[in-house]
Amino acid sequence: MKSQTPIFVRVSFRRKVKNFLMLFLIASLSGVALVPLFLVFYHVVKSGFPALSWNFFTSLPAPVGEPGGGMGNALVGSLIILGLASLIAIPLGIFGGIYLSEYGKGKFAASVRFVVDLLTSVPSIVTGLFIYAMVVAPMKSYSAWAGALAYAFMMLPVMMKTTEEILKLMPDHVREAGLALGLSRWKMILFIVLRGSRPAIVTAVLISIARVAGETAPLLFTAFGNRFWLDGLSEPAPNLPTQIYSYAISPFEQWHQQAWAGAFLLLLMVFVVNLFARAYVYRAGGRK
Amino acid sequence: MTVLPQTDILTVNQLKAGFGKVEVLKGINLKVREHEVVALIGPSGCGKSTFLRCLNRLHEETEGAWIEGEILLRDKSLLGRGQDPVEIRSQIGMVFQKPNPFPGMSIFENVSAGLKLRGIRKKSVLENAVESALKQAALWDEVKDKLKAPGTSLSGGQQQRLCIARALAIRPPIVLMDEPTSALDPISTAKIEELIHVLKKDVTIVIVTHNMQQAARISDQTAFFLLGELVETGLTTQIFTTPKDSRTEAYVTGRFG
Ligand SMILES: Nc1ncnc2c1ncn2[C@@H]1O[C@H](COP(=O)(O)OP(=O)(O)OP(=O)(O)O)[C@@H](O)[C@H]1O
Ligand SMILES: [Mg+2]
């Protein structure tokens, strides 16, 4: 009996050491993955925050050499473009997702699914060029519409795909319970299945907005940018990403600072949207 | 057992049903009288659920499913092209094996869903309907102070009674139950058996059960299914004491199944 104890202790000691090492490895690797994120965040905040002021949110860009000025027009423009894009892409995406999940059985649905998969991987610059060719060139003008369409084009397949996947998580016996209650299929889908998936759908919507909010490439030759307030949806539209872009590549130190402030603002926007998504999921978590 | 009322509410003639090439039900004949509880018993896979799901035409929602024969609700035919399944399901409610309250809906919303989605908006009407359905389902006392709580926050047994209330709220004359207590503990089971007993005065119940004692306790008529056929049906007391068919006898005495 006595001679057995040390072996057991040794084995268990070795196991503990191994366990510790693995844990350490996992923790440090995930730490490494977070480093770039924190660096970006730190740098943007450090350079962007000092240039932020009330003026920055409310005024037009100042001419070169003049101090002050802001990105009020770009902020408003960005919000309008995002809003329009959401109005187009979210309903279409949700209904497309409903089709794929609830009706999508045949060959047609399979090809829709295939196209959606392809569309999610189209590079955003290609989306921008496509909208340029389809909208900007015929209308002979950059416009808020074109920018919104480019964003919508990126959001739509993502919305469709996530909606389909979310609805498929709803167990079939819930659908049957709805039908057994004498509800027509569309009512059952809208008011039982979709409604029951509301928290997940809202999250998907917010995340898809946050995902495109910072995209620059699709706006470069669609919304284009504008140094004045947006003057109608068919005019070139000011927006944060292209404004930041043109300031960042300018030779003026003061514009660089404004670019950082704009970048900080953009980051903040995306961050706030994500925060809302989190908060919503958290609040809805109890009543799944 | 009670004296049976005479009117037939459901008449099933030569009902055949299946999936694709497989024939699951091979010509079932059954009469269900008003205000009676009919228990369907039989070994697993013999087609009890399929039969039940034919009655409210939920069967045909499965891909490849087909039905032949005749089902009459009083003297109205339920099968055939002209008949609207949605309309039929308003007359024939269903409770499933697994409690399945609607996710994201409160207790109140669950029970009122059937009425609300039929366009009934008036608050007082909905409130009355919810209260009486919950009372019928013997759940009112337990939930009356938390009608806004999510349906899924209830215990399994309470959820099942919630589902019963949900089915009752639209006042169907017939309620189908597919092993409604098989996922529940003995106390919840007893509660549901009790409420079935009381419900009888309002509705006709067709219930599938694997529990012989349960069938004996709650039903007036028992139908024994085997391999897609209805072997024998009759008064529950007769089926359990003096079955005519030797297979029925073997099954109810627990020698197979
Ligand atoms: N969706 C389906 N597709 C094909 N066959 C099916 C399907 N559902 C059921 N079946 C078959 O139909 C037969 C009867 O099934 P059913 O569910 O009616 O049996 P049951 O008597 O209710 O059994 P249990 O007591 O286990 O619930 C089974 O042999 C089963 O394999
Ligand atoms: Mg079954």
Coordinates of C-alpha atoms and ligand atoms in Angstrom, one line a residue:
Chain A
M1 CA 0.0 0.0 0.0
K2 CA 2.7 2.4 1.0
S3 CA 4.6 2.0 -2.3
Q4 CA 1.6 2.9 -4.4
T5 CA 1.0 6.4 -3.0
P6 CA 4.0 8.1 -4.6
I7 CA 3.1 6.9 -8.1
F8 CA -0.3 8.3 -7.8
V9 CA 1.0 11.6 -6.5
R10 CA 3.5 11.8 -9.3
V11 CA 1.0 11.1 -12.0
S12 CA -1.4 13.6 -10.6
F13 CA 1.4 16.1 -10.3
R14 CA 2.3 15.6 -14.0
R15 CA -1.3 15.9 -15.0
K16 CA -1.6 19.2 -13.1
V17 CA 1.5 20.6 -14.7
K18 CA 0.3 19.7 -18.1
N19 CA -3.1 21.1 -17.4
F20 CA -1.6 24.4 -16.2
L21 CA 0.7 24.6 -19.3
M22 CA -2.2 24.1 -21.7
L23 CA -4.3 26.7 -19.9
F24 CA -1.4 29.1 -20.0
L25 CA -0.9 28.5 -23.7
I26 CA -4.6 29.1 -24.5
A27 CA -4.8 32.2 -22.4
S28 CA -1.7 33.7 -23.9
L29 CA -2.7 32.9 -27.4
S30 CA -6.0 34.6 -27.0
G31 CA -4.1 37.5 -25.4
V32 CA -2.0 37.7 -28.5
A33 CA -5.1 37.8 -30.7
L34 CA -6.4 40.8 -28.8
V35 CA -3.2 42.8 -29.0
P36 CA -3.8 44.3 -32.5
L37 CA -7.4 45.1 -31.6
F38 CA -6.3 47.1 -28.5
L39 CA -3.5 48.8 -30.4
V40 CA -5.9 50.0 -33.0
F41 CA -8.3 51.2 -30.4
Y42 CA -5.7 52.9 -28.3
H43 CA -4.1 54.7 -31.3
V44 CA -7.4 55.9 -32.7
V45 CA -8.6 57.1 -29.3
K46 CA -5.3 58.8 -28.5
S47 CA -5.0 60.6 -31.8
G48 CA -8.7 61.2 -32.4
F49 CA -10.1 62.2 -29.1
P50 CA -8.2 65.5 -28.7
A51 CA -9.5 66.8 -32.0
L52 CA -13.1 66.1 -31.1
S53 CA -15.2 69.1 -30.1
W54 CA -18.8 70.1 -30.3
N55 CA -17.9 71.9 -33.5
F56 CA -16.7 68.7 -35.0
F57 CA -20.2 67.3 -34.8
T58 CA -22.0 70.3 -36.0
S59 CA -20.0 72.2 -38.6
L60 CA -18.9 71.8 -42.2
P61 CA -15.2 71.1 -43.0
A62 CA -13.1 74.2 -42.9
P63 CA -11.1 75.3 -45.9
V64 CA -7.4 74.5 -45.9
G65 CA -5.5 76.6 -43.5
E66 CA -8.5 77.7 -41.5
P67 CA -8.6 76.2 -38.1
G68 CA -11.7 74.4 -36.8
G69 CA -14.3 72.9 -38.9
G70 CA -15.9 69.5 -38.5
M71 CA -17.6 66.5 -40.1
G72 CA -21.2 67.3 -39.2
N73 CA -22.2 66.9 -42.8
A74 CA -20.4 63.6 -43.2
L75 CA -22.0 62.3 -40.0
V76 CA -25.5 63.2 -41.2
G77 CA -24.7 61.8 -44.6
S78 CA -23.4 58.6 -43.2
L79 CA -26.5 58.1 -41.1
I80 CA -28.8 58.8 -44.1
I81 CA -27.0 56.4 -46.3
L82 CA -27.0 53.7 -43.6
G83 CA -30.7 54.4 -43.0
L84 CA -31.7 54.1 -46.6
A85 CA -29.6 51.0 -47.0
S86 CA -31.2 49.4 -44.0
L87 CA -34.7 50.3 -45.3
I88 CA -33.9 48.5 -48.5
A89 CA -31.8 45.6 -47.3
I90 CA -33.4 44.6 -44.0
P91 CA -37.0 43.9 -45.1
L92 CA -35.8 42.2 -48.3
G93 CA -33.2 40.2 -46.4
I94 CA -35.7 39.1 -43.8
F95 CA -38.3 38.1 -46.3
G96 CA -35.7 36.4 -48.4
G97 CA -34.5 34.5 -45.3
I98 CA -38.1 33.5 -44.6
Y99 CA -38.4 32.2 -48.1
L100 CA -35.2 30.1 -47.8
S101 CA -36.0 28.7 -44.4
E102 CA -39.7 28.1 -44.7
Y103 CA -40.4 27.5 -48.3
G104 CA -37.0 26.9 -49.9
K105 CA -37.0 23.3 -50.9
G106 CA -36.7 23.1 -54.7
K107 CA -34.1 23.8 -57.3
F108 CA -34.9 27.5 -57.4
A109 CA -34.2 27.9 -53.7
A110 CA -31.0 26.0 -54.0
S111 CA -29.8 28.4 -56.7
V112 CA -30.9 31.4 -54.6
R113 CA -28.9 30.0 -51.7
F114 CA -25.9 29.5 -54.0
V115 CA -26.1 33.1 -55.3
V116 CA -26.5 34.4 -51.8
D117 CA -23.4 32.6 -50.7
L118 CA -21.5 34.0 -53.7
L119 CA -22.7 37.5 -53.0
T120 CA -21.5 37.4 -49.4
S121 CA -18.0 37.0 -50.7
V122 CA -18.0 39.7 -53.4
P123 CA -15.2 42.2 -52.4
S124 CA -16.7 45.5 -51.5
I125 CA -14.8 47.4 -54.1
V126 CA -16.5 45.3 -56.7
T127 CA -19.9 46.1 -55.2
G128 CA -18.9 49.8 -55.5
L129 CA -17.9 49.4 -59.2
F130 CA -21.1 47.5 -59.9
I131 CA -23.3 50.2 -58.5
Y132 CA -21.3 52.8 -60.3
A133 CA -22.0 51.0 -63.6
M134 CA -25.6 50.4 -62.8
V135 CA -26.7 53.6 -61.1
V136 CA -24.1 56.3 -61.2
A137 CA -23.1 56.1 -64.8
P138 CA -26.7 56.1 -66.2
M139 CA -27.8 58.9 -63.8
K140 CA -24.6 60.8 -64.5
S141 CA -24.2 61.7 -60.9
Y142 CA -22.8 60.3 -57.7
S143 CA -25.6 60.2 -55.1
A144 CA -26.8 59.2 -51.7
W145 CA -29.0 56.6 -53.4
A146 CA -26.1 55.0 -55.1
G147 CA -24.2 54.8 -51.8
A148 CA -27.2 53.4 -50.1
L149 CA -27.7 50.8 -52.8
A150 CA -24.0 49.7 -52.5
Y151 CA -24.4 49.3 -48.8
A152 CA -27.7 47.5 -49.2
F153 CA -26.1 45.2 -51.8
M154 CA -23.6 44.2 -49.1
M155 CA -26.2 43.8 -46.3
L156 CA -28.8 41.9 -48.3
P157 CA -27.1 38.5 -48.6
V158 CA -25.8 38.6 -45.0
M159 CA -29.3 39.4 -43.8
M160 CA -30.8 36.6 -45.9
K161 CA -28.3 34.1 -44.7
T162 CA -28.5 34.9 -41.0
T163 CA -32.3 35.1 -41.1
E164 CA -32.5 31.7 -42.7
E165 CA -30.2 30.2 -40.1
I166 CA -31.9 31.9 -37.2
L167 CA -35.4 30.6 -38.4
K168 CA -34.1 27.1 -38.9
L169 CA -33.2 27.0 -35.2
M170 CA -36.9 27.3 -34.4
P171 CA -38.0 23.7 -33.7
D172 CA -40.6 22.2 -36.0
H173 CA -42.9 21.3 -33.2
V174 CA -43.5 25.1 -32.6
R175 CA -44.5 25.5 -36.2
E176 CA -46.9 22.5 -35.9
A177 CA -48.3 24.0 -32.7
G178 CA -49.1 27.2 -34.7
L179 CA -50.7 25.2 -37.6
A180 CA -52.6 23.0 -35.2
L181 CA -54.1 26.2 -33.8
G182 CA -55.8 26.8 -37.1
L183 CA -53.4 29.5 -38.3
S184 CA -52.6 29.9 -41.9
R185 CA -49.0 29.2 -42.8
W186 CA -48.0 32.8 -43.4
K187 CA -49.5 33.9 -40.1
M188 CA -47.8 31.1 -38.3
I189 CA -44.5 32.1 -39.9
L190 CA -44.8 35.8 -39.2
F191 CA -46.4 35.8 -35.8
I192 CA -45.0 32.6 -34.3
V193 CA -41.7 31.7 -35.9
L194 CA -40.4 35.2 -36.8
R195 CA -41.8 36.7 -33.6
G196 CA -40.2 34.0 -31.5
S197 CA -36.9 34.7 -33.2
R198 CA -37.1 38.4 -32.7
P199 CA -34.1 38.9 -30.3
A200 CA -31.8 37.0 -32.7
I201 CA -33.2 38.9 -35.8
V202 CA -32.7 42.3 -34.1
T203 CA -29.2 41.4 -33.2
A204 CA -28.5 40.3 -36.8
V205 CA -29.9 43.6 -38.1
L206 CA -27.7 45.6 -35.8
I207 CA -24.6 43.6 -36.6
S208 CA -25.2 43.8 -40.3
I209 CA -25.5 47.6 -40.0
A210 CA -22.3 47.8 -37.9
R211 CA -20.6 45.6 -40.3
V212 CA -21.1 48.0 -43.3
A213 CA -21.0 51.2 -41.4
G214 CA -17.3 51.6 -41.8
E215 CA -16.9 50.3 -45.3
T216 CA -15.2 52.9 -47.6
A217 CA -14.8 51.1 -50.9
P218 CA -18.5 50.8 -51.8
L219 CA -18.9 54.5 -51.3
L220 CA -15.8 55.8 -53.2
F221 CA -17.6 55.9 -56.5
T222 CA -21.2 55.8 -55.4
A223 CA -21.8 58.4 -52.7
F224 CA -18.4 59.9 -53.5
G225 CA -18.4 62.5 -50.8
N226 CA -19.2 66.2 -50.5
R227 CA -17.8 69.1 -48.5
F228 CA -21.2 70.5 -47.9
W229 CA -24.5 69.4 -46.3
L230 CA -26.4 66.8 -48.2
D231 CA -28.6 68.6 -50.7
G232 CA -30.9 65.8 -51.8
L233 CA -30.6 62.1 -52.2
S234 CA -29.6 62.4 -55.8
E235 CA -26.6 64.5 -55.1
P236 CA -23.1 63.4 -54.1
A237 CA -23.4 62.6 -50.4
P238 CA -20.9 63.5 -47.7
N239 CA -20.0 60.5 -45.5
L240 CA -17.5 59.6 -42.8
P241 CA -15.5 56.9 -44.5
T242 CA -14.6 58.8 -47.7
Q243 CA -14.1 62.0 -45.8
I244 CA -11.7 60.3 -43.5
Y245 CA -10.0 58.8 -46.5
S246 CA -9.5 62.1 -48.3
Y247 CA -8.3 63.8 -45.2
A248 CA -5.9 61.1 -44.3
I249 CA -4.2 61.2 -47.7
S250 CA -4.1 65.0 -47.7
P251 CA -0.7 66.7 -47.0
F252 CA -2.1 68.9 -44.2
E253 CA -1.4 68.1 -40.6
Q254 CA -4.7 69.7 -39.4
W255 CA -6.7 67.5 -41.8
H256 CA -4.8 64.5 -40.4
Q257 CA -6.1 65.3 -37.0
Q258 CA -9.6 65.6 -38.3
A259 CA -9.2 62.3 -40.0
W260 CA -8.3 60.7 -36.7
A261 CA -11.3 62.4 -35.0
G262 CA -13.5 61.0 -37.8
A263 CA -12.0 57.6 -37.4
F264 CA -12.7 57.8 -33.7
L265 CA -16.3 58.8 -34.4
L266 CA -16.8 55.9 -36.8
L267 CA -15.4 53.5 -34.3
L268 CA -17.7 54.9 -31.7
M269 CA -20.7 54.5 -34.0
V270 CA -19.9 50.9 -34.7
F271 CA -19.2 50.3 -31.0
V272 CA -22.5 51.9 -29.9
V273 CA -24.5 49.7 -32.4
N274 CA -22.7 46.6 -31.1
L275 CA -23.5 47.7 -27.6
F276 CA -27.2 48.0 -28.4
A277 CA -27.1 44.5 -29.9
R278 CA -25.5 43.2 -26.7
A279 CA -27.9 45.0 -24.5
Y280 CA -30.9 43.8 -26.5
V281 CA -29.7 40.2 -26.4
Y282 CA -29.1 40.5 -22.7
R283 CA -32.5 42.0 -22.0
A284 CA -34.3 39.5 -24.2
G285 CA -32.2 36.6 -22.9
G286 CA -34.6 35.9 -20.0
R287 CA -37.6 35.6 -22.3
K288 CA -36.5 33.4 -25.1
Chain B
M1 CA -67.8 4.5 -16.4
T2 CA -70.4 7.0 -17.4
V3 CA -73.3 6.3 -19.8
L4 CA -72.2 7.2 -23.3
P5 CA -74.0 9.9 -25.2
Q6 CA -75.3 8.8 -28.5
T7 CA -74.2 11.3 -31.2
D8 CA -71.1 10.5 -33.3
I9 CA -68.9 13.6 -33.6
L10 CA -66.2 11.9 -35.6
T11 CA -66.6 9.1 -38.1
V12 CA -63.5 7.5 -39.7
N13 CA -64.1 5.2 -42.7
Q14 CA -61.4 3.1 -44.4
L15 CA -58.7 5.7 -43.6
K16 CA -55.4 4.9 -45.3
A17 CA -52.4 7.1 -44.9
G18 CA -48.7 7.0 -45.4
F19 CA -45.5 8.6 -46.5
G20 CA -44.4 8.1 -50.1
K21 CA -44.6 4.4 -50.9
V22 CA -45.0 3.4 -47.2
E23 CA -48.5 2.7 -46.1
V24 CA -48.7 3.4 -42.4
L25 CA -52.5 3.2 -41.8
K26 CA -54.2 0.4 -43.6
G27 CA -57.8 1.2 -43.5
I28 CA -59.0 2.4 -40.1
N29 CA -62.7 2.5 -39.1
L30 CA -63.6 4.3 -35.9
K31 CA -66.5 6.2 -34.4
V32 CA -66.0 8.8 -31.7
R33 CA -69.1 10.0 -29.7
E34 CA -69.6 13.5 -28.4
H35 CA -68.1 14.2 -24.9
E36 CA -66.2 10.9 -24.8
V37 CA -62.6 10.3 -24.2
V38 CA -61.1 7.9 -26.6
A39 CA -57.7 6.3 -25.8
L40 CA -55.5 5.1 -28.7
I41 CA -53.1 2.4 -27.5
G42 CA -50.6 0.2 -29.3
P43 CA -46.9 -0.5 -29.6
S44 CA -44.5 2.1 -30.8
G45 CA -44.6 2.8 -34.5
C46 CA -48.0 1.3 -35.1
G47 CA -49.4 4.6 -36.5
K48 CA -51.2 6.2 -33.5
S49 CA -49.6 9.6 -34.1
T50 CA -50.2 9.4 -37.8
F51 CA -53.8 8.6 -37.2
L52 CA -54.2 11.5 -34.8
R53 CA -52.5 13.8 -37.2
C54 CA -54.8 12.8 -40.0
L55 CA -57.8 13.9 -37.9
N56 CA -56.6 17.6 -38.0
R57 CA -54.9 17.2 -41.3
L58 CA -51.5 18.0 -39.8
H59 CA -50.3 14.8 -41.4
E60 CA -50.3 16.3 -44.8
E61 CA -47.9 19.1 -43.7
T62 CA -45.1 16.5 -43.9
E63 CA -43.5 16.1 -47.2
G64 CA -44.6 13.1 -49.2
A65 CA -47.5 12.4 -46.9
W66 CA -50.9 11.2 -48.3
I67 CA -54.3 10.4 -47.0
E68 CA -57.2 8.3 -48.4
G69 CA -60.6 7.4 -47.1
E70 CA -63.2 9.4 -45.3
I71 CA -63.3 11.4 -42.1
L72 CA -66.5 13.1 -41.0
L73 CA -66.9 15.8 -38.4
R74 CA -70.6 15.3 -37.5
D75 CA -71.7 15.0 -41.2
K76 CA -69.1 17.3 -42.7
S77 CA -66.3 15.6 -44.7
L78 CA -62.8 16.7 -43.6
L79 CA -60.9 15.2 -46.4
G80 CA -61.0 16.1 -50.0
R81 CA -59.9 19.2 -51.9
G82 CA -62.7 21.5 -51.0
Q83 CA -62.0 21.3 -47.3
D84 CA -59.7 23.9 -45.8
P85 CA -57.3 22.5 -43.2
V86 CA -57.0 25.8 -41.5
E87 CA -60.8 25.8 -40.9
I88 CA -60.7 22.2 -39.7
R89 CA -58.0 22.9 -37.2
S90 CA -60.1 25.6 -35.7
Q91 CA -62.6 22.8 -34.8
I92 CA -60.0 20.2 -33.8
G93 CA -57.3 21.4 -31.4
M94 CA -54.2 19.5 -30.6
V95 CA -51.8 19.0 -27.7
F96 CA -48.4 17.6 -28.4
Q97 CA -46.1 15.1 -26.6
K98 CA -43.5 17.8 -25.8
P99 CA -44.9 21.0 -24.2
N100 CA -44.3 23.6 -26.9
P101 CA -45.3 27.1 -25.8
F102 CA -44.6 29.8 -28.3
P103 CA -41.2 31.2 -27.7
G104 CA -41.0 34.9 -26.9
M105 CA -44.6 35.1 -25.8
S106 CA -45.9 35.7 -22.3
I107 CA -48.4 33.3 -20.7
F108 CA -51.2 35.6 -21.7
E109 CA -50.0 36.0 -25.3
N110 CA -49.7 32.2 -25.6
V111 CA -53.2 31.5 -24.6
S112 CA -54.7 34.5 -26.6
A113 CA -52.6 33.8 -29.7
G114 CA -55.2 31.8 -31.5
L115 CA -57.9 34.4 -30.9
K116 CA -55.7 37.4 -31.6
L117 CA -54.4 36.1 -34.8
R118 CA -58.0 35.6 -35.9
G119 CA -58.4 39.3 -35.6
I120 CA -60.0 39.5 -32.1
R121 CA -58.5 42.7 -30.6
K122 CA -60.9 43.6 -27.8
K123 CA -59.0 43.5 -24.6
S124 CA -62.0 42.4 -22.4
V125 CA -62.9 39.6 -24.8
L126 CA -59.3 38.3 -24.8
E127 CA -59.0 38.6 -21.0
N128 CA -62.1 36.6 -20.4
A129 CA -61.1 34.0 -22.9
V130 CA -57.6 33.6 -21.4
E131 CA -59.0 33.4 -17.9
S132 CA -61.6 30.8 -18.7
A133 CA -59.1 28.7 -20.8
L134 CA -56.6 28.8 -18.0
K135 CA -59.2 27.8 -15.5
Q136 CA -60.3 24.9 -17.8
A137 CA -56.7 23.8 -18.0
A138 CA -56.4 24.0 -14.2
L139 CA -53.6 26.5 -14.4
W140 CA -55.3 29.7 -13.5
D141 CA -54.4 29.7 -9.8
E142 CA -50.8 29.1 -10.5
V143 CA -50.3 31.8 -13.1
K144 CA -52.9 34.5 -12.5
D145 CA -50.4 36.8 -10.8
K146 CA -47.8 36.4 -13.5
L147 CA -49.6 36.4 -16.8
K148 CA -46.9 38.6 -18.3
A149 CA -44.1 36.1 -17.5
P150 CA -42.7 34.2 -20.5
G151 CA -44.6 30.9 -21.2
T152 CA -41.3 29.1 -21.3
S153 CA -40.5 30.1 -17.7
L154 CA -43.1 27.6 -16.4
S155 CA -42.3 24.1 -15.3
G156 CA -42.8 21.3 -17.8
G157 CA -46.1 20.2 -16.4
Q158 CA -47.4 23.8 -16.3
Q159 CA -46.2 24.4 -19.8
Q160 CA -48.2 21.4 -20.9
R161 CA -51.3 22.8 -19.2
L162 CA -50.6 26.1 -20.9
C163 CA -50.6 24.3 -24.2
I164 CA -53.9 22.7 -23.3
A165 CA -55.3 26.2 -22.4
R166 CA -53.9 27.6 -25.7
A167 CA -55.8 24.8 -27.6
L168 CA -59.0 25.4 -25.6
A169 CA -59.0 29.1 -26.0
I170 CA -60.4 29.0 -29.5
R171 CA -63.2 26.6 -28.2
P172 CA -62.8 23.6 -30.4
P173 CA -65.3 20.9 -29.9
I174 CA -62.6 18.3 -30.2
V175 CA -59.1 18.1 -28.8
L176 CA -56.4 15.7 -29.9
M177 CA -53.7 14.8 -27.4
D178 CA -50.5 12.9 -28.4
E179 CA -49.0 11.3 -25.3
P180 CA -49.5 14.6 -23.4
T181 CA -48.1 13.3 -20.2
S182 CA -45.2 11.2 -21.4
A183 CA -42.6 13.9 -20.7
L184 CA -44.1 14.8 -17.3
D185 CA -43.6 13.7 -13.6
P186 CA -46.4 11.7 -11.9
I187 CA -47.9 14.7 -10.1
S188 CA -48.2 16.8 -13.3
T189 CA -49.5 13.7 -15.0
A190 CA -52.2 13.2 -12.3
K191 CA -53.2 16.9 -12.7
I192 CA -53.7 16.5 -16.5
E193 CA -55.6 13.3 -16.1
E194 CA -57.9 15.1 -13.6
L195 CA -58.4 18.0 -16.0
I196 CA -59.2 15.6 -18.9
H197 CA -61.9 14.2 -16.7
V198 CA -63.4 17.6 -16.1
L199 CA -63.0 18.8 -19.7
K200 CA -65.1 15.9 -21.0
K201 CA -68.3 17.9 -20.3
D202 CA -67.1 20.6 -22.8
V203 CA -65.0 18.8 -25.4
T204 CA -64.4 15.4 -27.0
I205 CA -60.9 14.1 -26.5
V206 CA -58.9 11.7 -28.5
I207 CA -55.7 10.8 -26.7
V208 CA -52.7 8.6 -27.5
T209 CA -51.1 7.0 -24.5
H210 CA -48.5 4.4 -23.8
N211 CA -49.7 4.0 -20.2
M212 CA -52.3 1.3 -19.9
Q213 CA -53.4 2.5 -16.4
Q214 CA -53.8 5.9 -17.8
A215 CA -56.0 4.7 -20.7
A216 CA -58.0 2.7 -18.2
R217 CA -58.4 5.6 -15.8
I218 CA -59.4 8.4 -18.2
S219 CA -61.0 6.9 -21.3
D220 CA -64.5 5.7 -22.2
Q221 CA -63.5 4.1 -25.4
T222 CA -60.2 2.4 -26.1
A223 CA -58.9 1.6 -29.6
F224 CA -56.0 -0.8 -30.0
F225 CA -53.7 -0.2 -33.0
L226 CA -51.2 -2.8 -34.3
L227 CA -49.0 -2.4 -37.4
G228 CA -51.2 0.2 -39.0
E229 CA -54.5 -1.6 -38.3
L230 CA -57.2 -1.1 -35.7
V231 CA -57.3 -4.4 -34.1
E232 CA -60.1 -3.8 -31.7
T233 CA -62.1 -1.0 -30.2
G234 CA -64.8 -0.9 -27.6
L235 CA -65.7 0.3 -24.1
T236 CA -62.5 0.7 -22.1
T237 CA -63.8 -1.6 -19.4
Q238 CA -64.5 -4.3 -22.0
I239 CA -61.1 -3.9 -23.7
F240 CA -59.2 -4.2 -20.5
T241 CA -61.3 -7.0 -18.9
T242 CA -62.7 -9.1 -21.8
P243 CA -60.9 -8.3 -25.0
K244 CA -62.2 -10.2 -28.0
D245 CA -58.9 -10.4 -29.9
S246 CA -56.0 -12.4 -28.4
R247 CA -53.5 -9.7 -29.6
T248 CA -55.4 -7.1 -27.6
E249 CA -55.4 -9.3 -24.6
A250 CA -51.6 -9.9 -25.0
Y251 CA -51.0 -6.2 -25.2
V252 CA -53.2 -5.0 -22.4
T253 CA -51.9 -7.6 -20.1
G254 CA -48.4 -6.5 -20.9
R255 CA -47.2 -9.6 -22.7
F256 CA -45.8 -7.6 -25.6
G257 CA -45.4 -4.0 -26.7
Ligands
LIG1 N1 -42.1 11.8 -41.5 C1 -42.2 10.4 -41.7 N2 -41.7 9.9 -42.9 C2 -41.7 8.6 -43.1 N3 -42.2 7.7 -42.2 C3 -42.7 8.1 -41.1 C4 -42.7 9.5 -40.7 N4 -43.2 9.7 -39.5 C5 -43.6 8.4 -39.1 N5 -43.2 7.5 -40.0 C6 -43.5 6.1 -39.9 O1 -44.8 5.8 -39.7 C7 -45.0 4.8 -38.8 C8 -46.0 5.2 -37.7 O2 -45.5 6.2 -37.0 P1 -46.3 6.9 -35.8 O3 -45.5 8.1 -35.3 O4 -47.6 7.2 -36.2 O5 -46.3 5.8 -34.7 P2 -46.8 5.8 -33.2 O6 -47.8 4.7 -33.1 O7 -47.2 7.2 -32.9 O8 -45.5 5.5 -32.4 P3 -45.0 6.0 -31.0 O9 -45.9 5.3 -30.0 O10 -43.6 5.6 -30.9 O11 -45.3 7.5 -30.9 C9 -43.6 4.4 -38.2 O12 -43.2 3.2 -38.8 C10 -42.7 5.5 -38.7 O13 -41.5 5.0 -39.1
MG2 MG -46.5 8.7 -31.6

